Short mmCIF file of C-alpha atoms and ligand atoms in Angstrom, two decimals:
data_model
loop_
_atom_site.label_atom_id
_atom_site.label_comp_id
_atom_site.label_asym_id
_atom_site.label_seq_id
_atom_site.Cartn_x
_atom_site.Cartn_y
_atom_site.Cartn_z
CA UNK A 1 107.16 54.57 170.98
CA UNK A 2 104.20 52.83 169.40
CA UNK A 3 106.20 50.63 167.00
CA UNK A 4 105.06 49.59 163.53
CA UNK A 5 101.34 48.84 163.10
CA UNK A 6 100.20 45.24 163.43
CA UNK A 7 98.92 43.33 160.40
CA UNK A 8 95.39 43.97 161.60
CA UNK A 9 96.01 47.69 161.95
CA UNK A 10 97.47 47.82 158.44
CA UNK A 11 94.44 46.07 157.07
CA UNK A 12 92.14 48.44 158.86
CA UNK A 13 94.11 51.37 157.44
CA UNK A 14 93.71 50.05 153.91
CA UNK A 15 90.01 49.49 154.41
CA UNK A 16 89.51 53.04 155.66
CA UNK A 17 91.50 54.40 152.73
CA UNK A 18 89.40 52.38 150.35
CA UNK A 19 86.23 53.74 151.90
CA UNK A 20 87.53 57.28 151.61
CA UNK A 21 88.23 56.73 147.92
CA UNK A 22 84.96 54.98 147.19
CA UNK A 23 82.49 56.87 149.31
CA UNK A 24 83.84 60.33 149.96
CA UNK A 25 82.11 62.78 147.64
CA UNK A 26 84.01 65.66 146.11
CA UNK A 27 83.32 68.42 143.65
CA UNK A 28 86.96 68.91 142.73
CA UNK A 29 89.90 66.56 142.25
CA UNK A 30 91.60 67.94 145.38
CA UNK A 31 90.94 64.78 147.36
CA UNK A 32 93.17 62.82 145.02
CA UNK A 33 95.85 65.47 144.96
CA UNK A 34 95.83 65.67 148.75
CA UNK A 35 96.14 61.92 149.27
CA UNK A 36 98.81 61.76 146.59
CA UNK A 37 100.71 64.64 148.19
CA UNK A 38 100.53 63.08 151.67
CA UNK A 39 101.76 59.71 150.37
CA UNK A 40 104.57 61.41 148.43
CA UNK A 41 105.66 63.37 151.49
CA UNK A 42 105.70 60.18 153.57
CA UNK A 43 108.22 58.69 151.18
CA UNK A 44 110.42 61.71 151.58
CA UNK A 45 109.91 62.40 155.27
CA UNK A 46 108.61 59.26 156.95
CA UNK A 47 110.31 56.13 158.23
CA UNK A 48 109.51 52.58 159.30
CA UNK A 49 109.15 53.33 162.99
CA UNK A 50 105.38 53.65 162.98
CA UNK A 51 105.67 57.09 164.53
CA UNK A 52 103.46 60.13 163.92
CA UNK A 53 104.54 62.46 161.17
CA UNK A 54 103.97 66.19 160.94
CA UNK A 55 103.39 67.71 157.49
CA UNK A 56 103.02 71.43 156.93
CA UNK A 57 100.38 72.91 154.65
CA UNK A 58 103.24 74.65 152.87
CA UNK A 59 104.83 71.32 151.95
CA UNK A 60 101.49 69.95 150.87
CA UNK A 61 100.83 73.02 148.69
CA UNK A 62 104.17 72.56 146.97
CA UNK A 63 103.26 68.98 146.12
CA UNK A 64 99.92 70.19 144.78
CA UNK A 65 101.64 72.49 142.31
CA UNK A 66 103.89 69.65 141.14
CA UNK A 67 101.01 67.24 140.74
CA UNK A 68 98.81 69.64 138.81
CA UNK A 69 101.62 71.07 136.72
CA UNK A 70 101.53 68.42 133.94
CA UNK A 71 97.78 68.18 134.10
CA UNK A 72 97.11 71.81 133.25
CA UNK A 73 98.86 71.62 129.89
CA UNK A 74 96.25 72.16 127.17
CA UNK A 75 94.66 68.81 126.37
CA UNK A 76 94.77 68.01 122.66
CA UNK A 77 91.22 67.27 121.53
CA UNK A 78 89.75 67.03 118.06
CA UNK A 79 88.13 70.44 117.89
CA UNK A 80 90.26 72.61 120.13
CA UNK A 81 92.72 72.23 122.94
CA UNK A 82 91.86 73.32 126.44
CA UNK A 83 92.73 72.72 130.07
CA UNK A 84 90.86 69.71 131.41
CA UNK A 85 88.21 70.48 133.97
CA UNK A 86 88.92 69.17 137.45
CA UNK A 87 85.68 70.20 139.03
CA UNK A 88 82.06 69.24 138.51
CA UNK A 89 81.11 72.94 138.35
CA UNK A 90 83.41 75.85 137.64
CA UNK A 91 87.06 75.01 137.08
CA UNK A 92 88.89 74.22 140.35
CA UNK A 93 90.63 77.33 141.72
CA UNK A 94 94.02 75.67 142.08
CA UNK A 95 93.87 74.37 138.52
CA UNK A 96 93.06 77.87 137.27
CA UNK A 97 96.01 79.35 139.15
CA UNK A 98 98.47 76.65 138.18
CA UNK A 99 97.29 76.76 134.55
CA UNK A 100 97.84 80.52 134.35
CA UNK A 101 101.42 80.08 135.56
CA UNK A 102 101.98 77.10 133.32
CA UNK A 103 101.03 79.21 130.34
CA UNK A 104 103.03 82.23 131.48
CA UNK A 105 106.16 80.13 132.02
CA UNK A 106 105.59 78.02 128.93
CA UNK A 107 105.45 74.83 130.93
CA UNK A 108 108.73 75.29 132.77
CA UNK A 109 108.25 74.68 136.47
CA UNK A 110 111.92 75.32 137.06
CA UNK A 111 111.65 78.79 135.56
CA UNK A 112 108.64 79.48 137.73
CA UNK A 113 110.45 78.36 140.88
CA UNK A 114 113.38 80.56 139.96
CA UNK A 115 111.13 83.56 139.58
CA UNK A 116 110.78 83.73 143.38
CA UNK A 117 107.99 86.27 143.59
CA UNK A 118 105.59 84.53 141.17
CA UNK A 119 106.39 81.18 142.72
CA UNK A 120 105.82 82.48 146.25
CA UNK A 121 102.56 84.05 145.25
CA UNK A 122 101.25 80.89 143.59
CA UNK A 123 102.43 78.76 146.47
CA UNK A 124 100.65 81.00 148.98
CA UNK A 125 97.39 80.93 147.02
CA UNK A 126 97.47 77.16 146.66
CA UNK A 127 98.21 76.74 150.35
CA UNK A 128 95.26 78.94 151.26
CA UNK A 129 92.93 76.84 149.10
CA UNK A 130 94.32 73.59 150.52
CA UNK A 131 93.46 74.83 154.01
CA UNK A 132 89.97 75.92 153.08
CA UNK A 133 88.96 73.15 150.72
CA UNK A 134 90.26 69.60 151.00
CA UNK A 135 92.37 69.43 154.17
CA UNK A 136 89.61 69.34 156.77
CA UNK A 137 87.03 67.75 154.48
CA UNK A 138 89.06 64.84 153.19
CA UNK A 139 88.04 62.46 155.95
CA UNK A 140 84.30 63.13 155.78
CA UNK A 141 82.36 60.22 154.30
CA UNK A 142 78.65 61.03 154.03
CA UNK A 143 77.70 61.99 157.58
CA UNK A 144 80.58 60.01 159.06
CA UNK A 145 83.96 61.30 160.17
CA UNK A 146 86.66 58.81 159.26
CA UNK A 147 89.62 60.49 160.93
CA UNK A 148 92.14 57.73 160.49
CA UNK A 149 94.86 59.75 158.75
CA UNK A 150 95.15 62.76 161.03
CA UNK A 151 93.11 64.52 163.64
CA UNK A 152 90.64 66.86 162.04
CA UNK A 153 91.49 69.95 164.08
CA UNK A 154 90.09 72.20 161.36
CA UNK A 155 92.69 74.93 161.55
CA UNK A 156 96.42 75.65 161.55
CA UNK A 157 99.41 75.24 159.29
CA UNK A 158 100.10 71.53 159.66
CA UNK A 159 98.60 68.09 160.06
CA UNK A 160 99.96 65.36 162.28
CA UNK A 161 99.65 61.93 160.69
CA UNK A 162 98.57 59.38 163.29
CA UNK A 163 100.91 56.59 164.40
CA UNK A 164 101.17 53.93 161.72
CA UNK A 165 99.84 56.13 158.87
CA UNK A 166 103.19 57.07 157.37
CA UNK A 167 104.29 53.46 157.82
CA UNK A 168 101.31 52.17 155.82
CA UNK A 169 101.53 54.81 153.12
CA UNK A 170 105.14 53.83 152.59
CA UNK A 171 104.51 50.10 152.79
CA UNK A 172 101.68 50.16 150.24
CA UNK A 173 102.76 53.16 148.24
CA UNK A 174 102.57 51.66 144.70
CA UNK A 175 99.17 50.14 145.30
CA UNK A 176 97.84 53.28 146.96
CA UNK A 177 99.14 55.57 144.23
CA UNK A 178 97.61 53.35 141.61
CA UNK A 179 94.32 53.58 143.46
CA UNK A 180 94.56 57.36 143.76
CA UNK A 181 95.47 57.82 140.11
CA UNK A 182 92.71 55.51 139.00
CA UNK A 183 90.17 57.52 140.99
CA UNK A 184 91.59 60.80 139.78
CA UNK A 185 91.55 59.69 136.17
CA UNK A 186 87.95 58.62 136.43
CA UNK A 187 87.01 61.90 138.07
CA UNK A 188 88.59 63.89 135.24
CA UNK A 189 86.75 61.72 132.74
CA UNK A 190 83.48 62.54 134.43
CA UNK A 191 84.26 66.27 134.44
CA UNK A 192 85.10 66.30 130.73
CA UNK A 193 82.56 64.15 128.92
CA UNK A 194 82.95 64.16 125.18
CA UNK A 195 86.42 65.67 125.28
CA UNK A 196 88.38 62.58 126.15
CA UNK A 197 89.71 59.47 124.54
CA UNK A 198 89.96 60.98 121.08
CA UNK A 199 93.55 61.92 120.59
CA UNK A 200 95.69 61.26 123.62
CA UNK A 201 95.55 58.53 126.19
CA UNK A 202 94.30 60.32 129.28
CA UNK A 203 96.14 58.24 131.84
CA UNK A 204 99.40 58.91 130.05
CA UNK A 205 98.43 62.55 129.79
CA UNK A 206 97.63 62.90 133.49
CA UNK A 207 100.20 60.54 135.03
CA UNK A 208 102.08 59.19 132.26
CA UNK A 209 93.19 53.18 130.11
CA UNK A 210 91.51 53.06 127.28
CA UNK A 211 87.79 52.34 127.29
CA UNK A 212 85.07 51.47 124.86
CA UNK A 213 82.91 54.16 123.32
CA UNK A 214 79.74 53.99 125.34
CA UNK A 215 77.55 55.64 122.71
CA UNK A 216 77.12 52.37 120.92
CA UNK A 217 74.99 51.05 123.84
CA UNK A 218 72.50 53.87 123.99
CA UNK A 219 69.88 52.69 121.43
CA UNK A 220 69.99 49.14 122.74
CA UNK A 221 69.31 50.10 126.35
CA UNK A 222 66.83 52.78 125.39
CA UNK A 223 64.64 50.08 123.81
CA UNK A 224 65.27 47.54 126.52
CA UNK A 225 64.47 49.95 129.35
CA UNK A 226 61.61 51.57 127.42
CA UNK A 227 63.23 54.96 127.74
CA UNK A 228 63.37 54.83 131.52
CA UNK A 229 66.26 55.32 133.88
CA UNK A 230 67.55 52.02 135.22
CA UNK A 231 67.77 53.31 138.78
CA UNK A 232 64.85 55.64 139.45
CA UNK A 233 62.65 54.19 136.65
CA UNK A 234 61.47 57.63 135.58
CA UNK A 235 61.49 58.63 131.92
CA UNK A 236 64.70 59.92 130.39
CA UNK A 237 63.75 62.94 128.32
CA UNK A 238 67.01 63.51 126.48
CA UNK A 239 70.28 61.62 126.10
CA UNK A 240 70.92 59.92 129.38
CA UNK A 241 74.16 58.39 130.60
CA UNK A 242 75.57 54.93 130.11
CA UNK A 243 76.50 53.77 133.59
CA UNK A 244 78.86 50.99 134.55
CA UNK A 245 76.72 49.07 137.03
CA UNK A 246 79.88 47.79 138.70
CA UNK A 247 81.74 51.12 138.72
CA UNK A 248 84.67 51.27 136.38
CA UNK A 249 86.82 52.69 139.16
CA UNK A 250 86.45 49.46 141.11
CA UNK A 251 87.11 47.24 138.18
CA UNK A 252 87.44 48.28 134.53
CA UNK A 253 84.62 46.04 133.45
CA UNK A 254 83.60 46.95 129.91
CA UNK A 255 81.56 43.81 129.24
CA UNK A 256 78.08 44.39 127.81
CA UNK A 257 75.95 43.20 130.73
CA UNK A 258 77.62 45.68 133.04
CA UNK A 259 75.95 48.67 131.39
CA UNK A 260 72.69 50.40 132.18
CA UNK A 261 71.10 53.57 130.81
CA UNK A 262 70.44 56.20 133.45
CA UNK A 263 69.73 59.85 134.01
CA UNK A 264 72.81 62.02 133.98
CA UNK A 265 71.96 62.97 137.58
CA UNK A 266 71.43 59.41 138.85
CA UNK A 267 74.69 58.44 137.18
CA UNK A 268 76.68 61.17 138.82
CA UNK A 269 75.21 60.73 142.29
CA UNK A 270 75.87 57.00 142.17
CA UNK A 271 79.39 57.89 141.11
CA UNK A 272 81.86 55.15 142.12
CA UNK A 273 79.56 53.45 144.59
CA UNK A 274 77.99 50.06 144.18
CA UNK A 275 74.24 50.14 143.73
CA UNK A 276 72.02 49.01 146.63
CA UNK A 277 70.52 45.51 146.77
CA UNK A 278 67.22 46.53 145.13
CA UNK A 279 69.14 47.74 142.07
CA UNK A 280 71.31 44.65 142.12
CA UNK A 281 68.17 42.53 142.14
CA UNK A 282 66.81 44.31 139.05
CA UNK A 283 70.14 44.16 137.30
CA UNK A 284 70.61 40.41 137.74
CA UNK A 285 67.01 39.83 136.80
CA UNK A 286 67.35 41.88 133.64
CA UNK A 287 70.51 40.06 132.65
CA UNK A 288 68.87 36.72 133.32
CA UNK A 289 65.41 37.16 131.81
CA UNK A 290 66.41 39.38 128.86
CA UNK A 291 69.65 37.60 128.21
CA UNK A 292 68.92 36.48 124.62
CA UNK A 293 67.71 39.89 123.58
CA UNK A 294 70.68 41.60 125.21
CA UNK A 295 73.26 39.29 123.75
CA UNK A 296 71.80 39.57 120.25
CA UNK A 297 72.06 43.35 120.65
CA UNK A 298 75.64 43.14 121.88
CA UNK A 299 76.63 40.84 119.02
CA UNK A 300 75.05 43.14 116.49
CA UNK A 301 77.10 46.06 117.87
CA UNK A 302 80.27 44.01 118.24
CA UNK A 303 80.27 44.50 122.00
CA UNK A 304 82.15 41.94 124.05
CA UNK A 305 79.96 40.24 126.64
CA UNK A 306 80.27 37.43 129.13
CA UNK A 307 77.51 37.22 131.71
CA UNK A 308 79.11 34.57 133.94
CA UNK A 309 82.34 36.61 134.12
CA UNK A 310 80.39 39.80 134.73
CA UNK A 311 78.49 38.12 137.56
CA UNK A 312 81.71 36.81 139.11
CA UNK A 313 83.18 40.27 139.14
CA UNK A 314 79.98 41.61 140.66
CA UNK A 315 80.25 39.00 143.43
CA UNK A 316 83.82 40.03 144.06
CA UNK A 317 82.91 43.73 144.12
CA UNK A 318 79.96 43.26 146.52
CA UNK A 319 82.04 40.90 148.67
CA UNK A 320 84.73 43.56 148.95
CA UNK A 321 82.32 46.24 150.11
CA UNK A 322 80.54 43.87 152.47
CA UNK A 323 83.78 42.82 154.15
CA UNK A 324 84.79 46.45 154.51
CA UNK A 325 81.42 47.25 156.13
CA UNK A 326 80.91 49.81 153.36
CA UNK A 327 77.87 51.60 152.05
CA UNK A 328 76.00 51.31 148.78
CA UNK A 329 74.03 53.85 146.79
CA UNK A 330 70.26 53.92 146.91
CA UNK A 331 69.24 57.18 145.24
CA UNK A 332 70.37 60.81 145.03
CA UNK A 333 72.57 61.32 148.10
CA UNK A 334 71.11 58.40 149.99
CA UNK A 335 73.54 55.65 150.95
CA UNK A 336 73.01 52.62 153.14
CA UNK A 337 75.13 49.89 154.59
CA UNK A 338 75.34 46.80 152.40
CA UNK A 339 73.55 43.82 153.92
CA UNK A 340 74.35 40.18 153.23
CA UNK A 341 71.47 40.04 150.73
CA UNK A 342 73.74 40.52 147.74
CA UNK A 343 74.92 36.92 148.16
CA UNK A 344 71.46 35.47 147.68
CA UNK A 345 70.78 37.79 144.75
CA UNK A 346 73.99 37.11 142.91
CA UNK A 347 73.91 33.38 143.48
CA UNK A 348 70.25 32.58 143.02
CA UNK A 349 69.21 35.50 140.81
CA UNK A 350 72.16 35.14 138.49
CA UNK A 351 70.86 32.02 136.75
CA UNK A 352 72.45 28.73 137.62
CA UNK A 353 72.51 27.55 134.04
CA UNK A 354 75.33 29.96 133.22
ZN1 LIG B 401 67.15 58.28 137.23
#
């Protein structure tokens, strides 16, 4: 018997989980559903012994259906209602399947379960997708395998959670679920630009956080950045995205200085990662040298701003990643490990007068 994990082992578990959330890249929301499902099953099936725990793909699939069930209800938007996208490309297969059943059974999961044949069919389809899509890909972070939850055997009808995993998922369940839901919410926001935040609060809709309209920043940053992308410094031909420099998923920081104008593509490949030191350098420099201009612009648009607070949160965010030995985003799919340079940049480059 291995016994419960030590404090150090628990910490290392949380760090790995945080890396998985922050750095793992996914085209569908399955990662969140899978982590959620595993944590839920640990509450039902696990204990405090620190022992391994076997979970079948059938059990996981059932949890998937439950998790997606509320989310596939048509989302009430201004123009028309529709099922929220949960994939960066075509709608996620599981969402399509669950949505079709949701509509057929008029939202009653109980009726669907009682149908037997329809339920079995849906369950089987979802299980098949779970096996092909997220199960053996969940623990891949860039080119690294981070197999801390279960051994990535790549096949079969069950996973065996490693010793201590069920213990930790139970011990930190509320915090972990909050983290998963936060990531999931943000992912859905990214998949449905323009559709959200108009009528219904999305977090309540998905799981039962409002944010500022980002459009107001566009003209200000377009002028300030002379129409160029903050990250790659190439011209932005049309539109462009307003990016949270310190990703919103890490901290819901809607203060003016945290925003930059970027290409849609640069924005989505950076995703929830922190930007590399060279970007951090440019960002602090911009906020220091163009501070008057920026703040006049923010005031004019009634945007809340507080550079010292923004910088403190940036220090916290970079400190977190540095302690975790995590990676930061450079460009496109290129990540690198964060060096200690951020400290110098955020302390010296931030402007001591503030
Ligand atoms: Zn760019």
